[in-house]
C-alpha cells in the first residue's frame, strides 16, 4: 500500500494545529526550536519509506530513547529487570515522588524518568561503555551510523537536571540505584540528547513492528515475547499521563519525547515517526498526536 | 480452530494455583464461595463455544458489569461522557481519593469505582428504569434472558458499601453526581450483584470482539470506533492496579471482578471468560490471570 | 487592668483590613453577612468585660463549637478518646482524605472536620439528646440561656454538606463512626449553626483560661490537666492550616470558625473573642487574626 | 527551687522505659551507642544547674542543632526567612516530598530536614565560614569552647545521606537552594554531628527561656519577639510527627534529635535537657519524652 496520499492529507488537515502548543523550554537548548516544523515518516516491514514534511531534519529524541534503553536492559537481565521497575501506568505526574516513597523506591514503569534512570543504571552495570552501547544499538536498528547526541543539549540537561538528580538520590536511598549518581545522570542526559530525524526513527522501531527481528538485516534482537511486551508497555505507559487517551484515540503502541517526536508501531506492518515541536499540556507533540490519530482513522488500522 | 485441547492443557497446568489466593471477603455473601472452582469458556465470532471446568455455574460478575454500563452510557451521551470521567489508568489504589480531590471530582477512568458511579449516574439520567435497562442489555448480548442479580449479594454490598458512599458524596460535592446518592449506589450495588456463568459471559462480550456488532443477531450496538475505544480502556485500565502487568503478560483487553471472573477479547476472533474465586493481592483471580496468560502463550494470539 | 484603650487602638489600626477578605460563601446563609462587621470582647477571670465594636450581634460560631464538643467528649470517655482521634496538626487540607486513608480512618485531630465528626459520634453515643447536651453546656459556660442555633444555617449546611458526608462514610468504612451517618451529620450541622455574640463567646471560654473551672459559678467542668490539654490542641491545631502561623504571631491557644469568629485564651488571665466575617485564604477572619496579634503585641502578653 | 529531688524521682520512675525503644541505626556511627544511658539537666535563668544520671557524656545532638541554625538564619535575614520556609507543622512524614511538590519547594517549617537544609543554605550565603559560625554560636550560648563535631558521625551521615541529597536537589529544582548542594549537605551533616552533653545543652538553650538574652553574659542574641517565635515553632513543630502529642502531654516548647536528646524550655524560668538513646517509632527518645512529661506533672509547670 502506498501511504503517500494519506500522509499528504494528514499534513493538510493538521495545519491549523501547527505551532499551537508550546515548545519545551525547561532547557534553553530546546526552547529555540521553531514550533512550525512538521514531518512524518512511515517505514513498512518490507523497507518501503513514505514521508511528508520535515523528515530529514534531526531533532532531540528525548524520552523516545527510553524504548532503546529498555530493549537493551531487557536483553541484559531479562525478567529480573522487573524486580527493580514496575509495569504499571503511573497515574498523574504529581504523584511520582509519593509513589516512589510508597513503593519503596521502585518506579512504576520504565518510561517515567525514575524508571529510565533505573534502566540507565542497569545498562551501566552490564556494559563497558554504556553510551557507546546505546549508540551502537541505534546505529544498528536505524542503519545510520552518523547518529549521535547533541552536546549542547546534554550539557543543558545536566545544568537543569536537579529534579532528575533528586529522583536518583531518592532511589539510591532505597538501594535501587547501584552506580554513582553522576554516572547514571550523565548517561541519561546523553541518551535524551541523541538527535535523529523522522526517517531514522521510523526505521529504527521496525524491530518492534517485526516482533523482535530487525528487518533491515534479519537479525533477531529480542524474542517475540520480549518485543510484544515492550509494545504493551508503550501502549499503556508511552505518552506520559496521556497514555490512556492516546490508546483510546489512536489504539497504537507509541512513545513520545519532549523534543516533539512521537513514534508508533503497527505490529506486523509498519512503524511511524512524527515530529512537531509544539507540545500540549501533557508534554506531547500537539500536532503529532493528532497526526497519528488521523493516520489510524484514515487507514482503519488499529490493534483493537 | 478447536480450542478444546488448549483449554484442557490450561486446566491441567493451572491446578497448583487453584485455591492459592483469597476469596473476596469484604461482604459475607462472597466469602462463602468455594475457592476451588475453575471454569473457562471461549466463544468465537462464528458462535462456536469451547469450555472446560465449572462453566455453567453462575457467579457474581462484580466489576465486569462496568463494561456493560460503560457501553450503555457511551451510547447515551457519546463523547460528552469524557467531560465527567477520564481515560487514564489510575495508578495505585491508595491515591484514588487524593486524585479525585486533585482532579476536581473527575474519576480517572470508568472502571475504578468512582468512575463506575459516575457511569451509573449517567444511566439513571438517561433511562426510565436503569436496572432493567442494564439487564435488558445483558440479556440481549448473552442471549440468556434468565440472567438477573442475586439479592443477597446486593443487600450485602449495600450494608458494607460505606466507602462507595464516601466516593459518591465526595464527587457530588464537586457536582459530578447528579442524581440522589441512594439511587446511584443502589444501581451500582445491583449491577455488581448480577450473576452469570462463564458461557454467558464469553458470549456477551462478543460484540466487542466483533467491533460493535452482536454476532448472535447481527445487531450493531455501538460504532466500530466506540468498540475499539472500549477495548482500549479495558487494556489500559481493566484489571485494577494490575492492568499494566496483565497487558504485559497477556496482551489482551480484559476486565476482572472480585467475584473471581475475568473476561478478555481477541479483536476479530473471540471472547474468553474464566472464573476462579481465589484472588491475588490486586483483587484479580489468581488462577484466572494465569489461565489467560497461558491461553495467549499457547495459541500465540496477541494484539501486539 | 483596663483593656478598653487597647481595644480602641486595635479597632482603629484594623480599619484598613475590614472587608478585605472574602465572606464564606459555601452556603447561601453565610454569604449574605456584611463583610464590614468588627467586634472584640475581653472577659477576665474576675468577670470584667471590655468591648469594642459589634459585640452584641450574634453570628454563626461554626468550628468554634468544636472546642465545646471536644470538652464534652473528653468528659465522657476520657483518654479513650485518643484511640479514635489523633492530637497532631494536620498539614495542608489537601491531604485530609489521603491521611484518613493512610491512617486507617483516624482523623489527625479533633478540630479538622473528620475529627469533629468522630467527636459528634462520641457525644451521640454518650448522651440522650446530644444537641440539648451541647446547648446546655454552652448555656452554662456563657451564662446565657437564650443561645440556640439558626435553622436556616443548619438546613443550608445540610444541603451543601456532601463533603462532610463523604468523610463520615469514609470513616464508617474503617469502623470509626458508630452511629447512623444522618444522625452524626445532623448534630454536626446543628452545632456549627449555633449563633453567639462576642461577649457570650469570650465568657464561655473562661473555663479554659481558668484551668477547668467556670469562674462564673466556680463549677469545675474538667480537670486542670484536661483544660491544659485542650488549650494545647487549640494552639497546635486551632486555626486550620494557619495554626502554626497564628502560634508564631500571636502565641495564644485559639479557635476560629468560617463565620468569622476567633476565640483565644490567655491562661490564668482572660479570654478574648473577635468577629469580622471576611476571611483570608485559610478560612480565618482576616481582621480577627490581625486584631489578636495586635492585642498580644500591645499588651506584651504571650505564653512563651 | 531545688530541682534535684524531682530529678531523682523521675530517674527512678523512668527506669522501666530505659532501653525499651530502638537506638537510631540509619548510620553505623549511631547504632553502637548503648541504649541504657539516661541523663537529665536543668539550668535555671539565674545559672543554677541540677542534674541526674549521665549528664557529662557528650552525644550527637542531631536535629537539636536546627534550633541554633534557625536562630542564626533569623538573625541574618529576619522576616525574609519566611519567604523560603513555612511555619506550619508538617503532618505525617510520608507526605514530606509530595508537600514540597505541592508547595513549590517551600518546606513546611525549619525543623523538618528540608527546612533545615534551606536554613543551612541561608547561613552559607550570609557567613564566611558557616560551620565556624555555628560552632562559635554554640560556644557562646553554652559557655563551653570545647564543643565540636564528631567526624566519624559526619562522615557516616554523608555516606548514608542520599535522601537528604534528594530533598536538596528537589528544592534546587524549585530555586529554593542557592549554594552548591555539596556545600549545603556538608554543613548540614556537620551540624548534626555536633556532640554536647546534657549540661551544655540545657545551658545553651537559656537564651530562649530568657527571651533572647544569654543570661550567662547578658548579651542580647535575638529580640524578645524572635525568641518567642522560635519557642512557638518548637512547640508546634519540634518533635517531628509527635509534636502535637508532646505539646498535649508536656505543654512545653521542645526540640528532639535522633541521638536521643531532647531540650525543652520553660519561658522565664529554665531550660532542661534529657538524653536517652533508645527511640520510639517517631524518632524521639522514649524515656526522654516520659521524663519531660513527668517533670511538668510533678512541678505543675506548663505554659498553658
XYZ file of N, CA, C and O in Angstrom, chain A residues 191-257:
268
model
N 21.558 10.173 26.561
C 20.605 9.422 25.731
C 19.446 10.319 25.283
O 18.934 10.189 24.171
N 19.049 11.247 26.168
C 17.959 12.167 25.828
C 18.388 13.157 24.755
O 17.555 13.696 24.025
N 19.698 13.418 24.677
C 20.202 14.433 23.755
C 20.530 13.863 22.373
O 21.005 14.580 21.495
N 20.303 12.569 22.184
C 20.531 11.967 20.861
C 19.581 12.612 19.863
O 18.413 12.856 20.169
N 20.096 12.942 18.683
C 19.239 13.556 17.659
C 19.068 12.604 16.475
O 20.014 11.974 16.024
N 17.853 12.505 16.011
C 17.522 11.656 14.862
C 16.447 12.381 14.050
O 15.756 13.251 14.565
N 16.293 12.002 12.807
C 15.196 12.573 12.032
C 14.061 11.540 11.914
O 14.198 10.396 12.369
N 12.958 11.937 11.336
C 11.778 11.064 11.282
C 12.060 9.760 10.534
O 11.593 8.691 10.938
N 12.809 9.854 9.455
C 13.085 8.635 8.664
C 13.897 7.641 9.509
O 13.558 6.464 9.601
N 14.967 8.155 10.133
C 15.774 7.300 11.020
C 14.908 6.649 12.104
O 15.018 5.459 12.399
N 14.059 7.472 12.701
C 13.272 6.985 13.832
C 12.276 5.912 13.401
O 12.129 4.881 14.058
N 11.597 6.149 12.299
C 10.601 5.154 11.873
C 11.310 3.846 11.539
O 10.866 2.763 11.902
N 12.474 3.956 10.874
C 13.247 2.734 10.568
C 13.653 2.009 11.842
O 13.577 0.790 11.928
N 14.108 2.766 12.802
C 14.732 2.137 13.966
C 13.722 1.447 14.888
O 14.123 0.709 15.782
N 12.426 1.689 14.699
C 11.428 0.984 15.514
C 10.833 -0.227 14.791
O 9.958 -0.910 15.334
N 11.340 -0.510 13.584
C 10.806 -1.654 12.837
C 10.973 -2.973 13.579
O 10.156 -3.879 13.440
N 12.043 -3.096 14.372
C 12.254 -4.376 15.076
C 11.103 -4.692 16.016
O 10.823 -5.854 16.289
N 10.412 -3.663 16.511
C 9.256 -3.934 17.371
C 8.019 -4.274 16.526
O 7.229 -5.146 16.893
N 7.872 -3.594 15.384
C 6.765 -3.933 14.487
C 6.958 -5.348 13.938
O 6.003 -6.050 13.623
N 8.222 -5.755 13.844
C 8.555 -7.055 13.246
C 8.846 -8.126 14.308
O 9.586 -9.076 14.067
N 8.271 -7.960 15.503
C 8.354 -8.976 16.560
C 9.764 -9.369 16.958
O 10.059 -10.545 17.185
N 10.653 -8.378 17.020
C 11.977 -8.633 17.580
C 13.097 -8.789 16.587
O 14.263 -8.813 16.965
N 12.733 -8.895 15.302
C 13.766 -9.074 14.281
C 13.931 -7.769 13.495
O 12.943 -7.202 13.023
N 15.184 -7.312 13.353
C 15.459 -6.138 12.529
C 15.276 -6.538 11.061
O 16.075 -7.298 10.521
N 14.258 -6.032 10.375
C 14.015 -6.494 9.003
C 15.071 -5.985 8.021
O 15.187 -6.521 6.913
N 15.849 -4.994 8.439
C 16.902 -4.489 7.544
C 17.986 -5.533 7.330
O 18.615 -5.598 6.290
N 18.238 -6.349 8.358
C 19.321 -7.339 8.219
C 18.940 -8.708 8.800
O 19.805 -9.546 9.017
N 17.648 -8.878 9.080
C 17.154 -10.159 9.611
C 17.784 -10.602 10.924
O 17.680 -11.775 11.314
N 18.394 -9.690 11.641
C 18.979 -10.031 12.940
C 17.891 -10.037 14.015
O 17.129 -9.085 14.144
N 17.828 -11.132 14.767
C 16.898 -11.147 15.896
C 17.530 -10.404 17.067
O 18.564 -10.801 17.582
N 16.871 -9.343 17.510
C 17.424 -8.534 18.592
C 16.864 -8.964 19.942
O 17.576 -8.995 20.942
N 15.584 -9.271 19.965
C 14.935 -9.749 21.183
C 13.923 -10.818 20.775
O 13.602 -10.959 19.591
N 13.417 -11.556 21.752
C 12.465 -12.621 21.429
C 11.107 -12.024 21.038
O 10.835 -10.850 21.295
N 10.270 -12.844 20.423
C 8.915 -12.416 20.067
C 8.206 -11.894 21.319
O 7.587 -10.829 21.315
N 8.316 -12.678 22.380
C 7.637 -12.307 23.611
C 8.150 -10.980 24.155
O 7.373 -10.115 24.565
N 9.459 -10.782 24.163
C 10.003 -9.507 24.654
C 9.515 -8.342 23.805
O 9.191 -7.262 24.317
N 9.457 -8.557 22.502
C 9.004 -7.493 21.604
C 7.551 -7.123 21.893
O 7.192 -5.940 21.963
N 6.705 -8.140 22.092
C 5.302 -7.872 22.399
C 5.171 -7.136 23.728
O 4.327 -6.267 23.896
N 6.008 -7.514 24.672
C 5.909 -6.900 25.993
C 6.353 -5.444 25.990
O 5.754 -4.600 26.661
N 7.393 -5.152 25.236
C 7.794 -3.740 25.126
C 6.684 -2.954 24.431
O 6.337 -1.836 24.837
N 6.069 -3.539 23.409
C 4.962 -2.864 22.720
C 3.812 -2.600 23.682
O 3.181 -1.531 23.653
N 3.530 -3.581 24.528
C 2.459 -3.414 25.502
C 2.760 -2.263 26.456
O 1.892 -1.452 26.783
N 4.011 -2.184 26.903
C 4.393 -1.080 27.789
C 4.253 0.262 27.092
O 3.878 1.266 27.708
N 4.586 0.302 25.800
C 4.423 1.551 25.054
C 2.948 1.942 25.026
O 2.602 3.106 25.196
N 2.075 0.965 24.821
C 0.649 1.283 24.753
C 0.121 1.811 26.082
O -0.639 2.780 26.126
N 0.523 1.162 27.175
C -0.056 1.560 28.463
C 0.666 2.735 29.121
O 0.088 3.437 29.934
N 1.945 2.947 28.778
C 2.726 3.958 29.504
C 3.536 4.896 28.612
O 4.346 5.677 29.122
N 3.353 4.853 27.298
C 4.290 5.528 26.408
C 4.128 7.027 26.269
O 5.056 7.705 25.828
N 2.976 7.579 26.627
C 2.775 9.014 26.387
C 2.477 9.767 27.681
O 1.562 10.585 27.748
N 3.296 9.514 28.684
C 3.139 10.198 29.971
C 1.697 10.029 30.465
O 1.125 8.946 30.306
N 1.142 11.105 31.002
C -0.201 10.997 31.562
C -1.283 11.159 30.489
O -2.437 11.447 30.790
N -0.882 10.954 29.248
C -1.863 10.972 28.163
C -1.886 9.591 27.497
O -2.461 9.423 26.410
N -1.269 8.607 28.127
C -1.155 7.275 27.526
C -2.523 6.665 27.291
O -2.795 6.111 26.221
N -3.392 6.735 28.279
C -4.724 6.164 28.138
C -5.480 6.845 27.019
O -6.093 6.196 26.171
N -5.402 8.145 26.990
C -6.089 8.916 25.976
C -5.574 8.561 24.582
O -6.353 8.410 23.643
N -4.276 8.417 24.453
C -3.696 8.090 23.152
C -4.101 6.683 22.718
O -4.444 6.448 21.554
N -4.075 5.747 23.663
C -4.530 4.389 23.343
C -5.990 4.430 22.912
O -6.403 3.753 21.968
N -6.771 5.245 23.593
C -8.193 5.391 23.297
C -8.412 5.967 21.896
O -9.255 5.485 21.139
N -7.607 6.969 21.548
C -7.822 7.649 20.264
C -7.118 6.960 19.104
O -7.682 6.818 18.024
N -5.867 6.563 19.325
C -5.097 6.012 18.200
C -5.009 4.487 18.258
O -4.885 3.833 17.230
N -5.082 3.940 19.446
C -5.030 2.484 19.552
C -3.728 1.867 19.094
O -3.705 0.761 18.561
N -2.611 2.570 19.321
C -1.312 2.043 18.886
C -0.277 2.175 20.004
O -0.298 3.140 20.747
N 0.661 1.225 20.088
C 1.801 1.400 20.987
C 2.629 2.583 20.480
O 2.953 2.634 19.283
N 2.946 3.511 21.356
C 3.710 4.680 20.932
C 4.644 5.153 22.023
O 4.569 4.713 23.168
N 5.579 6.019 21.634
C 6.454 6.652 22.638
C 6.758 8.065 22.181
O 7.156 8.279 21.044
N 6.566 8.996 23.114
C 6.773 10.397 22.781
C 7.995 10.948 23.501
O 8.508 10.336 24.438
N 8.456 12.117 23.061
C 9.534 12.829 23.737
C 9.238 14.316 23.726
O 8.491 14.784 22.864
